[in-house]
CSV table of C-alpha atoms in Angstrom, one decimal:
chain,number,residue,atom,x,y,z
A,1,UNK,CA,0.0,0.0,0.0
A,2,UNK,CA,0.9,3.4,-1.1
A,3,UNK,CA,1.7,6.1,1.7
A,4,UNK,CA,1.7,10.0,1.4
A,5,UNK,CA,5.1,11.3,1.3
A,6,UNK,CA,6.9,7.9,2.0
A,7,UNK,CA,8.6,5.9,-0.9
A,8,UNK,CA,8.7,2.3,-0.6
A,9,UNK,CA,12.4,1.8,1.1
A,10,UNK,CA,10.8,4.1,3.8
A,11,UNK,CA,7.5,2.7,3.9
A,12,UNK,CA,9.4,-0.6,4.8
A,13,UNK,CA,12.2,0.4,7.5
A,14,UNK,CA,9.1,2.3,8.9
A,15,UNK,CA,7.5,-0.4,9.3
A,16,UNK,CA,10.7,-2.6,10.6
A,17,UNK,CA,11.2,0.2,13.3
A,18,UNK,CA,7.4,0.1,14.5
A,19,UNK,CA,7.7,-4.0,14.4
A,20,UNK,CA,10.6,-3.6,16.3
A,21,UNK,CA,10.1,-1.3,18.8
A,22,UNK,CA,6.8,-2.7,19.7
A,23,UNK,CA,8.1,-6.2,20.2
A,24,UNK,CA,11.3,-5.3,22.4
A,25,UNK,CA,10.1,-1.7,24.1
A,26,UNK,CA,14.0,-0.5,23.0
A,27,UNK,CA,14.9,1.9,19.9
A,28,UNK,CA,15.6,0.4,17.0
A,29,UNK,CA,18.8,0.2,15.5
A,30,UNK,CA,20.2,0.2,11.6
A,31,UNK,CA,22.0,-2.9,12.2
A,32,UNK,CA,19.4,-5.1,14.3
A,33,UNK,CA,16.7,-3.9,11.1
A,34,UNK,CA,19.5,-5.1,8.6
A,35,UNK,CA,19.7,-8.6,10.3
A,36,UNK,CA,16.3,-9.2,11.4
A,37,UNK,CA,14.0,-8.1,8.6
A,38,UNK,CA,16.3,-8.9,5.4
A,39,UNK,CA,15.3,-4.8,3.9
A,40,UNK,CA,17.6,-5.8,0.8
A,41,UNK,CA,20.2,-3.0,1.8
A,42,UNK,CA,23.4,-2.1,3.8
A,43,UNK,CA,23.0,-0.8,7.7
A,44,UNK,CA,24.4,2.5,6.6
A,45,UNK,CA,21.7,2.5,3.5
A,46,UNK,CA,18.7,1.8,6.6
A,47,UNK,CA,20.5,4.4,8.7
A,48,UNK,CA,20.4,7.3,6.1
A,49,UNK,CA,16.5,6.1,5.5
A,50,UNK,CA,15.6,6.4,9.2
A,51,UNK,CA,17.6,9.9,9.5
A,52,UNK,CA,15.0,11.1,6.4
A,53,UNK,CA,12.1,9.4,8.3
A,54,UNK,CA,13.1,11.4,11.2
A,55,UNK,CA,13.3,14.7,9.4
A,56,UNK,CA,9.8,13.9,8.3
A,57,UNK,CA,8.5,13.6,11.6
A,58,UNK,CA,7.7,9.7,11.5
A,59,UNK,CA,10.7,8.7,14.0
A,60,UNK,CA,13.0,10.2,16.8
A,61,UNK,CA,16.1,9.8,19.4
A,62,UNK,CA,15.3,9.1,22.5
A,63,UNK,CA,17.9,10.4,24.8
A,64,UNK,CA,21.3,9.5,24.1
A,65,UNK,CA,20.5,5.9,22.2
A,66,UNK,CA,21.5,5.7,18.3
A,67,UNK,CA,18.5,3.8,17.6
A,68,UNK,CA,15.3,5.1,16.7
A,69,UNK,CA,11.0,5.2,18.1
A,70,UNK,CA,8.1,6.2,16.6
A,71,UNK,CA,6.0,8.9,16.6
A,72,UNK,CA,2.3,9.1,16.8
A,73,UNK,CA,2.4,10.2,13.4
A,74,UNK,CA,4.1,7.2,12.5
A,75,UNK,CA,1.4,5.0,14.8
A,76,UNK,CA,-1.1,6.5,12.8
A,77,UNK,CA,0.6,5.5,8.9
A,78,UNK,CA,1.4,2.5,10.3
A,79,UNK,CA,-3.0,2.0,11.6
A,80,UNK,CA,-4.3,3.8,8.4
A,81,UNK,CA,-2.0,2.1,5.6
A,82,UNK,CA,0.4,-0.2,6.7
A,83,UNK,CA,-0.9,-3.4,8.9
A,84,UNK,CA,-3.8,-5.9,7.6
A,85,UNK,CA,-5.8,-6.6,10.2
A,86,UNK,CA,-6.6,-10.7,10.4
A,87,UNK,CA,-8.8,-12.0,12.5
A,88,UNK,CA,-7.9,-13.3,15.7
A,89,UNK,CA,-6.5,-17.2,16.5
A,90,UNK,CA,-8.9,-19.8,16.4
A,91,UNK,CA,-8.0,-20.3,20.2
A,92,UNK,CA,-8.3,-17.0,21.4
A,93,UNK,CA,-11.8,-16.7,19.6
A,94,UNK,CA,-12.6,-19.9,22.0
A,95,UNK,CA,-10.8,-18.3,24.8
A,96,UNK,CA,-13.1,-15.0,24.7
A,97,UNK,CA,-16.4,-16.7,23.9
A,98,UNK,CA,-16.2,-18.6,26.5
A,99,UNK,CA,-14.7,-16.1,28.8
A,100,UNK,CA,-17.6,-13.4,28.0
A,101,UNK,CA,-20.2,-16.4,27.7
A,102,UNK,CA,-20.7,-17.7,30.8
A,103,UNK,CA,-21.9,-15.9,33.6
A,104,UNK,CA,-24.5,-13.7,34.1
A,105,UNK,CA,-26.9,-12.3,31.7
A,106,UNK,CA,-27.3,-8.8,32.5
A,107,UNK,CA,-25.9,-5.9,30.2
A,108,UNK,CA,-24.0,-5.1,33.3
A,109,UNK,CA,-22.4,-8.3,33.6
A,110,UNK,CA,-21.4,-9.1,30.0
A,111,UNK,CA,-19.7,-5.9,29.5
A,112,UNK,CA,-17.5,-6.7,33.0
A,113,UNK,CA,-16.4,-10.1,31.9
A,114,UNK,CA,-15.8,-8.3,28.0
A,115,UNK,CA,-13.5,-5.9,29.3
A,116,UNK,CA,-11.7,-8.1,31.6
A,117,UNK,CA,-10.9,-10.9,28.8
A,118,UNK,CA,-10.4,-8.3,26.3
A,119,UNK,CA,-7.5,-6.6,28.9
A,120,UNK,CA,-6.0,-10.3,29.6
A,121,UNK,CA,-5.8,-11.6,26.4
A,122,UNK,CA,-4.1,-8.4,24.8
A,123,UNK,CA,-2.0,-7.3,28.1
A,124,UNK,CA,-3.6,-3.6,27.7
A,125,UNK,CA,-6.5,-2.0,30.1
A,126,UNK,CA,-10.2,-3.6,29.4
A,127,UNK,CA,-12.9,-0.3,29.2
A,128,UNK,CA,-16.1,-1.3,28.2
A,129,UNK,CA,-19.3,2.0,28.2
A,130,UNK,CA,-22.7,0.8,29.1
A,131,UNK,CA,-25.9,1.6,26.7
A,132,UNK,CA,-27.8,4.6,27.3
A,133,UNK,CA,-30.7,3.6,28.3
A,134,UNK,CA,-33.1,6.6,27.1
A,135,UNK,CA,-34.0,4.3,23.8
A,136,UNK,CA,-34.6,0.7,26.2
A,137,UNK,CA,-37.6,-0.5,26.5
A,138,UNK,CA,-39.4,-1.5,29.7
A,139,UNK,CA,-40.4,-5.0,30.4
A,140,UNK,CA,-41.3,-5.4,33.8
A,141,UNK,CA,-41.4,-3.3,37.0
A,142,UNK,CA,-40.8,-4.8,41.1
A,143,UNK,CA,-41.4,-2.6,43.8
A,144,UNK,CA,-39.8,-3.8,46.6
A,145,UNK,CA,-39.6,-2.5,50.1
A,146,UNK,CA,-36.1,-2.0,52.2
A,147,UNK,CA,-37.7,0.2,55.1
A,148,UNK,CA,-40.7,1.7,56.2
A,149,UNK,CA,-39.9,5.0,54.4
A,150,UNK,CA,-37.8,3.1,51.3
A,151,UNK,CA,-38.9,1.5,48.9
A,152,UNK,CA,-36.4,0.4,45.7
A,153,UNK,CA,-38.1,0.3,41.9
A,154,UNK,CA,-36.6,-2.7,39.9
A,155,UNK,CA,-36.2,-1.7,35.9
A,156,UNK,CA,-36.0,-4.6,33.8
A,157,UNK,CA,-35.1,-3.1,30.2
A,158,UNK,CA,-34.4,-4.9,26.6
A,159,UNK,CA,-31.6,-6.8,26.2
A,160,UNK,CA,-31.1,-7.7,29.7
A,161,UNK,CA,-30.5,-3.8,31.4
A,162,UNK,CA,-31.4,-3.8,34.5
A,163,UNK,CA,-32.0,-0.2,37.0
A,164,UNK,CA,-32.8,0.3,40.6
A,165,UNK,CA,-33.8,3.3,42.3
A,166,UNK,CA,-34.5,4.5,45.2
A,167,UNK,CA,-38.1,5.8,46.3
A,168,UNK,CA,-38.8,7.7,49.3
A,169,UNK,CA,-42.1,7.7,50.8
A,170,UNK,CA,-43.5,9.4,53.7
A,171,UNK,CA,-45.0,6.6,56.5
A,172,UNK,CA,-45.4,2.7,56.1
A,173,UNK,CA,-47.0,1.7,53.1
A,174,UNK,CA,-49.1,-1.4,53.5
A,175,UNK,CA,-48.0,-4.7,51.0
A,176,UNK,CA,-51.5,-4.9,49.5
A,177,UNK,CA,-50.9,-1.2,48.6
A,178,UNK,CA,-47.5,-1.9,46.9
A,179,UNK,CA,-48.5,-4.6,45.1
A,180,UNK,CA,-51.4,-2.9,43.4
A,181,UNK,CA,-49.1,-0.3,42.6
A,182,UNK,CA,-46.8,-2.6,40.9
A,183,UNK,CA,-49.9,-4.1,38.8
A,184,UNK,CA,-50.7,-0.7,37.6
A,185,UNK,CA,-46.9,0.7,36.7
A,186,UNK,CA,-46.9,-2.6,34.6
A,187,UNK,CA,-50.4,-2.8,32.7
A,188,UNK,CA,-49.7,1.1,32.0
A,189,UNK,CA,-45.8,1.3,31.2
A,190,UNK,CA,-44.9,-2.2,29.8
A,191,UNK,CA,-43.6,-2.0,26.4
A,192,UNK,CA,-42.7,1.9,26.2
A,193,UNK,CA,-39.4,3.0,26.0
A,194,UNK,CA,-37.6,4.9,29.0
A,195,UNK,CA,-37.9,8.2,27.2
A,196,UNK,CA,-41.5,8.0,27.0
A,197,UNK,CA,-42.3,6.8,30.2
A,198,UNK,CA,-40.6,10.0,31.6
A,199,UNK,CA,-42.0,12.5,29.1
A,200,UNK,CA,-45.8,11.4,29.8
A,201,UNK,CA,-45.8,9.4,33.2
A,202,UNK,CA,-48.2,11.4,34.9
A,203,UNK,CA,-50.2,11.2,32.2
A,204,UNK,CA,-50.5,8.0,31.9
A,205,UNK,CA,-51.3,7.9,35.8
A,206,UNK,CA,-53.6,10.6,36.4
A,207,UNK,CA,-56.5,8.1,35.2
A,208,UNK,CA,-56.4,5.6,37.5
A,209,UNK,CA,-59.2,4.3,39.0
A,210,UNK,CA,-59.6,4.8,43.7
A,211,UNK,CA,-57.2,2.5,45.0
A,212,UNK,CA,-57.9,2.0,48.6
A,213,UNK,CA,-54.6,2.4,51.0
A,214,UNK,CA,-53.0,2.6,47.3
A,215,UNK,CA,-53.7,6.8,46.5
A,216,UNK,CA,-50.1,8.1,48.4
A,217,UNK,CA,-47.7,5.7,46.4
A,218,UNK,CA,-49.4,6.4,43.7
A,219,UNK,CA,-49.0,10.6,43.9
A,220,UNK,CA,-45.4,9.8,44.2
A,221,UNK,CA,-45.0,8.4,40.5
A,222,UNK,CA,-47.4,11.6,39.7
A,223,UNK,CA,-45.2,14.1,40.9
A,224,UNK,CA,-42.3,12.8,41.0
A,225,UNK,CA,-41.8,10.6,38.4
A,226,UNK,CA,-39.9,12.5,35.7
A,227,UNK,CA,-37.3,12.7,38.4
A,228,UNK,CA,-37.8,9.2,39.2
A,229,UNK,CA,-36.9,8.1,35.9
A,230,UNK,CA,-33.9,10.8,35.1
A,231,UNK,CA,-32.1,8.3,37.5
A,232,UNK,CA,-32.8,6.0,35.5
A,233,UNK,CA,-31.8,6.7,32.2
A,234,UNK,CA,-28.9,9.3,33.2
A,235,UNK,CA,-25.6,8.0,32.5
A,236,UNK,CA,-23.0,8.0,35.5
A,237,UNK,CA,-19.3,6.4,36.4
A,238,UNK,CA,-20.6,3.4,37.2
A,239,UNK,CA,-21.5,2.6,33.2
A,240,UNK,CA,-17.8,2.8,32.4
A,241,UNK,CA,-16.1,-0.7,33.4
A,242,UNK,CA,-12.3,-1.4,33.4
A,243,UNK,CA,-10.3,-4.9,33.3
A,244,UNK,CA,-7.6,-5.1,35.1
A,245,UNK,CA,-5.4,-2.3,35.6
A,246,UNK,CA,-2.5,-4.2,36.8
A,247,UNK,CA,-2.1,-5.9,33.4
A,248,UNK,CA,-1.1,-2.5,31.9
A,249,UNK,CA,1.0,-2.2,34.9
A,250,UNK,CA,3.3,-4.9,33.7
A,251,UNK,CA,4.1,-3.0,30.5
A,252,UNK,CA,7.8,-1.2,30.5
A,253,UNK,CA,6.2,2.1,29.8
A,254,UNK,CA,5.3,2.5,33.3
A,255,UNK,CA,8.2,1.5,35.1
A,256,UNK,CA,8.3,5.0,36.1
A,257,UNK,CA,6.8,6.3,39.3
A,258,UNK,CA,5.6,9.4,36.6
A,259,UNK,CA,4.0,7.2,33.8
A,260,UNK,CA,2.9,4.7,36.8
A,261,UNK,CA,0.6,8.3,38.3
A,262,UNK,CA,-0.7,8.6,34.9
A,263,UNK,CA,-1.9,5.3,34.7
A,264,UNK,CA,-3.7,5.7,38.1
A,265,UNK,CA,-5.1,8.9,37.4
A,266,UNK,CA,-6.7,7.7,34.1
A,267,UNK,CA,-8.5,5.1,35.6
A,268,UNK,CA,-9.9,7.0,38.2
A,269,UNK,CA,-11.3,9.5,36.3
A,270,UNK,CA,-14.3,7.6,34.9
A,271,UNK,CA,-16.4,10.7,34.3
A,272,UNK,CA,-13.8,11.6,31.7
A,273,UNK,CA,-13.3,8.3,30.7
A,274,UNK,CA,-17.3,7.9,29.9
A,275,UNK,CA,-17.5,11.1,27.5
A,276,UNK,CA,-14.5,10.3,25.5
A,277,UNK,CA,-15.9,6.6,25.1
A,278,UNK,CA,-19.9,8.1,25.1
A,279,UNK,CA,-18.4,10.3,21.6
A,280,UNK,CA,-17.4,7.0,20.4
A,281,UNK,CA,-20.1,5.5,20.9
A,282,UNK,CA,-22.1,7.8,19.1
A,283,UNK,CA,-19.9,7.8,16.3
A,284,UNK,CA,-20.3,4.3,16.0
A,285,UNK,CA,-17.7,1.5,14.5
A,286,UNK,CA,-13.8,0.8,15.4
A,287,UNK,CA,-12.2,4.4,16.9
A,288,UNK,CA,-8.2,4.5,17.6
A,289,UNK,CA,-7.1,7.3,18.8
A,290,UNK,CA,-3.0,7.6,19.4
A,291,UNK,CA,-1.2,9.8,21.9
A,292,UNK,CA,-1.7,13.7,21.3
A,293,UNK,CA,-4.4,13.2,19.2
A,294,UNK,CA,-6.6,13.0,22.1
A,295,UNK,CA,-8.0,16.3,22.7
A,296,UNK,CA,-7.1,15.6,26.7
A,297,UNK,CA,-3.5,16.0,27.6
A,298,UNK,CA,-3.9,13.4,30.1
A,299,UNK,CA,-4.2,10.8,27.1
A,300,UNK,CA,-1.3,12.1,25.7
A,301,UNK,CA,0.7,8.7,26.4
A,302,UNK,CA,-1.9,6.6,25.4
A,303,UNK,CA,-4.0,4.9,22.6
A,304,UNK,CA,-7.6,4.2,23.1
A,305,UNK,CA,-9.1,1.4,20.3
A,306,UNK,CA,-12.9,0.7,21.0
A,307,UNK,CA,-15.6,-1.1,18.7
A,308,UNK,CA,-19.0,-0.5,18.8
A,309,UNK,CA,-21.6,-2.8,19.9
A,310,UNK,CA,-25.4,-3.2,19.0
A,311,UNK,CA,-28.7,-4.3,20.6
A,312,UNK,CA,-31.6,-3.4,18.9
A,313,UNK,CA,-31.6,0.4,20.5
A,314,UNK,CA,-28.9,-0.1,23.3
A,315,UNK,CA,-25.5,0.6,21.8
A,316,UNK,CA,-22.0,1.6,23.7
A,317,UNK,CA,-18.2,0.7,23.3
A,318,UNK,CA,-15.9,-2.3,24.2
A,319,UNK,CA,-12.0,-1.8,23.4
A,320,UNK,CA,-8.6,-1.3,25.5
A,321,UNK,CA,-6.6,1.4,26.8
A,322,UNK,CA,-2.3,1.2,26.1
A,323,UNK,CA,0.9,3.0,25.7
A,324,UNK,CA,1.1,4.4,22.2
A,325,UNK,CA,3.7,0.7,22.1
A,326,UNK,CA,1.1,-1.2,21.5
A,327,UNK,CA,0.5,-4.6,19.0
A,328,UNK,CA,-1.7,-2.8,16.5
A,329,UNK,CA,-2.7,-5.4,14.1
A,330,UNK,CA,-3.7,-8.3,17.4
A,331,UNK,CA,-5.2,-5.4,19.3
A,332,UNK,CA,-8.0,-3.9,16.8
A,333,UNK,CA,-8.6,-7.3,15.8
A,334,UNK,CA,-9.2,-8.5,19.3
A,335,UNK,CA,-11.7,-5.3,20.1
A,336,UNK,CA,-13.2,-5.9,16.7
A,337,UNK,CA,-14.4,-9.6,17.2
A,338,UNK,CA,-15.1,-8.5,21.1
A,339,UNK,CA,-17.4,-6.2,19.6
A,340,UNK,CA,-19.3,-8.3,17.6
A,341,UNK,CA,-19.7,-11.4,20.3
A,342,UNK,CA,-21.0,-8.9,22.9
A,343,UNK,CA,-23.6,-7.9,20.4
A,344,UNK,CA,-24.5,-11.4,19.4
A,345,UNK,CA,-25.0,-12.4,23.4
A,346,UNK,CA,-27.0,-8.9,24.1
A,347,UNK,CA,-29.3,-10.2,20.6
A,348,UNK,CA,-29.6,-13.4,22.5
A,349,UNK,CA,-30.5,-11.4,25.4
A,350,UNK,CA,-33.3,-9.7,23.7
A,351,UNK,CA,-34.9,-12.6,22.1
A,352,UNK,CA,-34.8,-14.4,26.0
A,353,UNK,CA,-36.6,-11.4,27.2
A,354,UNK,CA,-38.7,-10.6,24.4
């Protein structure tokens, strides 16, 4: 494949750096490349080749060393135009689907076990976002009392979502009243989508019939039900889900105590984590993202790769978080078929449900 600006004898010791450097974590050298990748020409030939590479912003010097690392820029050739992307091993296709298969079947739960595997199997940081749930449709409702002045509303949503929130009332509310309650948030809100049922639930309320010992439960949802179901839908840290962050730990980028602080301070902030990955999300399909192009500085020594995943309306991101030094071809192909068996278990999911 052609690349801007790059003629083939560059286009191929670019490549041999990137190889290279991403396999041993040290700066490639003219000689090493000359023995190891059988480039056709002399180390001085490969050397003159990476110094014009380097002039055109694709490599640099660390320190003191002669040999050379990529940029970004050179990350980003080496994504775009340079590596075909196979699809993963036979055994680590087994190795995920059973991973991400077994357990639980809530969206929750799926996406936990996704983002762990996904982080084992390719040594980087697991992320997985959670749908938004504004588009899920309602299947059933539980109210279910935890005090005299608590009670906590059970969601069940398409594909296997699942919300709780808390309901305050004011004095003990007898069973028989809760449970007609229940009845009535089901015969009248079954089958709509979370959006709707928060646009129109008092609405859909104000109709009902006397319900004996059943009236002050009832006003709640009336009043207070648009609130009721913001909780619901709005999205918070708890939808972004990480692997392991000790796997990442391992990597000889953060050796340092300085890279080791960025690492920690990326994972703990998920509310930045969630609108980077929510944008993805929306933008739908595979997403990499190398080093300073992320608009956020604190990314700067990272690449994010996410693909998207599907469930009827439900739809958020599954990928990994690295250093810039990172397997390309493996990893998008990993996150890619991640992807795509998260949304074949969420379809599953739906049909179960529906």
């Amino acid at each position: 494949m052609s690349v801007p600006n790059l003629n083939e004898r560059e286009r191929r010791v670019l490549e041999a750096v990137i190889q290279t450097y991403v396999e041993t974590a040290q700066p490639a050298g003219s000689r090493s490349l000359a023995h190891k990748f059988g480039l056709g020409v002399s180390p001085a030939t490969i050397r003159n080749t990476m110094s014009d590479l380097e002039e055109k912003g694709y490599l640099f010097h660390p320190h003191a060393s002669a040999g050379r690392v990529p940029t970004d820029v050179a990350y980003r050739v080496y994504v775009d135009s340079l590596i075909p992307i196979r699809p993963p091993a036979a055994t680590e296709r087994r190795r995920l689907t059973a991973q991400i298969g077994t357990g639980g079947s809530a969206v929750e739960a799926i996406l936990r076990r996704a983002a762990q595997s996904l982080g084992v199997i390719t040594q980087e940081l697991g992320i997985a976002l959670g749908p938004r749930l504004d588009n899920a449709m309602l299947e059933h409702v539980e109210l279910i009392r935890l005090s005299s002045e608590r009670l906590l509303l059970a969601l069940t949503l398409s594909a296997g979502a699942v919300r709780t929130i808390f309901v305050d009332v004011h004095g003990e509310i007898a069973d028989a009243a809760i449970s007609e309650v229940t009845r009535v948030l089901n015969e009248r809100l079954a089958g709509l989508t979370l959006r709707q049922i928060r646009s129109s639930l008092g609405d859909r309320l104000r109709d009902v019939g006397p319900m004996p010992g059943a009236s002050d439960l009832l006003n709640v949802f009336i009043e207070e039900g648009d609130q009721l179901f913001d909780a619901a839908i709005e999205s918070d840290d708890d939808t972004v889900l990480l692997g392991q962050a000790s796997v990442l730990a391992e990597q000889p980028e953060f050796a340092s105590i300085d890279n080791m602080r960025k690492l920690v301070a990326l994972t703990e902030t998920r509310e930045k984590l969630g609108e980077l990955l929510r944008r993805r999300s929306e933008a739908g399909g595979v997403s990499i993202t190398i080093g300073n192009e992320h608009s956020d500085p604190k990314l700067a020594s990272f690449t994010v790769v996410t693909a998207s995943y599907h469930a009827g309306p439900l739809s958020g991101v599954i990928g990994v978080i690295g250093p810039t030094r990172m397997p390309y071809d493996k990893v998008i192909s990993l996150v890619t078929h991640t992807s795509e068996l998260v949304t074949d278990l969420l379809k599953e999911n739906s049909r179960g449900h529906g």
